[in-house]
């Protein structure tokens, strides 16, 4: 079995990157948080503290999973998102 040789950085480098987070309040209560630079990185929580802890965990797990599969990890965007 051959392994793909790349010049990607160590996992710690990607885990230390700071990604913009978008938080949406839900009409029925609670929040949804999304990191748009990391497709599918989304979570929910009941309080501001919970949503921030949950999105941080989701970000770390997303990066670790993609890294372990050898896929490309997008860098944080410099653009602020505005859905309105």
PDB file of C-alpha atoms in Angstrom, residues 21-58:
ATOM      1  CA  UNK A  21     -17.862  31.560  13.198  1.00  0.00           C
ATOM      2  CA  UNK A  22     -21.425  32.551  12.341  1.00  0.00           C
ATOM      3  CA  UNK A  23     -24.022  32.150  15.085  1.00  0.00           C
ATOM      4  CA  UNK A  24     -27.739  32.141  14.395  1.00  0.00           C
ATOM      5  CA  UNK A  25     -30.339  32.402  17.176  1.00  0.00           C
ATOM      6  CA  UNK A  26     -33.163  29.895  16.781  1.00  0.00           C
ATOM      7  CA  UNK A  27     -36.779  31.097  17.043  1.00  0.00           C
ATOM      8  CA  UNK A  28     -37.653  28.279  19.458  1.00  0.00           C
ATOM      9  CA  UNK A  29     -34.573  29.005  21.598  1.00  0.00           C
ATOM     10  CA  UNK A  30     -30.931  28.123  21.472  1.00  0.00           C
ATOM     11  CA  UNK A  31     -28.379  28.764  18.754  1.00  0.00           C
ATOM     12  CA  UNK A  32     -26.826  27.241  15.660  1.00  0.00           C
ATOM     13  CA  UNK A  33     -23.154  27.870  14.862  1.00  0.00           C
ATOM     14  CA  UNK A  34     -21.473  27.339  11.497  1.00  0.00           C
ATOM     15  CA  UNK A  35     -17.897  27.574  10.259  1.00  0.00           C
ATOM     16  CA  UNK A  36     -18.477  28.233   6.577  1.00  0.00           C
ATOM     17  CA  UNK A  37     -14.832  27.663   5.646  1.00  0.00           C
ATOM     18  CA  UNK A  38     -15.147  24.052   6.863  1.00  0.00           C
ATOM     19  CA  UNK A  39     -18.015  22.490   4.886  1.00  0.00           C
ATOM     20  CA  UNK A  40     -20.444  20.685   7.165  1.00  0.00           C
ATOM     21  CA  UNK A  41     -18.939  22.071  10.377  1.00  0.00           C
ATOM     22  CA  UNK A  42     -22.126  22.990  12.226  1.00  0.00           C
ATOM     23  CA  UNK A  43     -23.503  22.527  15.728  1.00  0.00           C
ATOM     24  CA  UNK A  44     -26.182  23.750  18.083  1.00  0.00           C
ATOM     25  CA  UNK A  45     -26.474  24.713  21.729  1.00  0.00           C
ATOM     26  CA  UNK A  46     -28.882  26.189  24.240  1.00  0.00           C
ATOM     27  CA  UNK A  47     -26.694  28.974  25.672  1.00  0.00           C
ATOM     28  CA  UNK A  48     -23.921  31.229  24.327  1.00  0.00           C
ATOM     29  CA  UNK A  49     -21.344  29.339  26.418  1.00  0.00           C
ATOM     30  CA  UNK A  50     -22.612  25.975  25.203  1.00  0.00           C
ATOM     31  CA  UNK A  51     -22.635  26.993  21.532  1.00  0.00           C
ATOM     32  CA  UNK A  52     -19.051  28.271  21.740  1.00  0.00           C
ATOM     33  CA  UNK A  53     -17.855  25.061  23.417  1.00  0.00           C
ATOM     34  CA  UNK A  54     -19.742  22.949  20.875  1.00  0.00           C
ATOM     35  CA  UNK A  55     -18.423  24.791  17.803  1.00  0.00           C
ATOM     36  CA  UNK A  56     -14.865  24.560  19.126  1.00  0.00           C
ATOM     37  CA  UNK A  57     -15.256  20.807  19.569  1.00  0.00           C
ATOM     38  CA  UNK A  58     -16.841  20.489  16.107  1.00  0.00           C
TER      39      UNK A  58
END
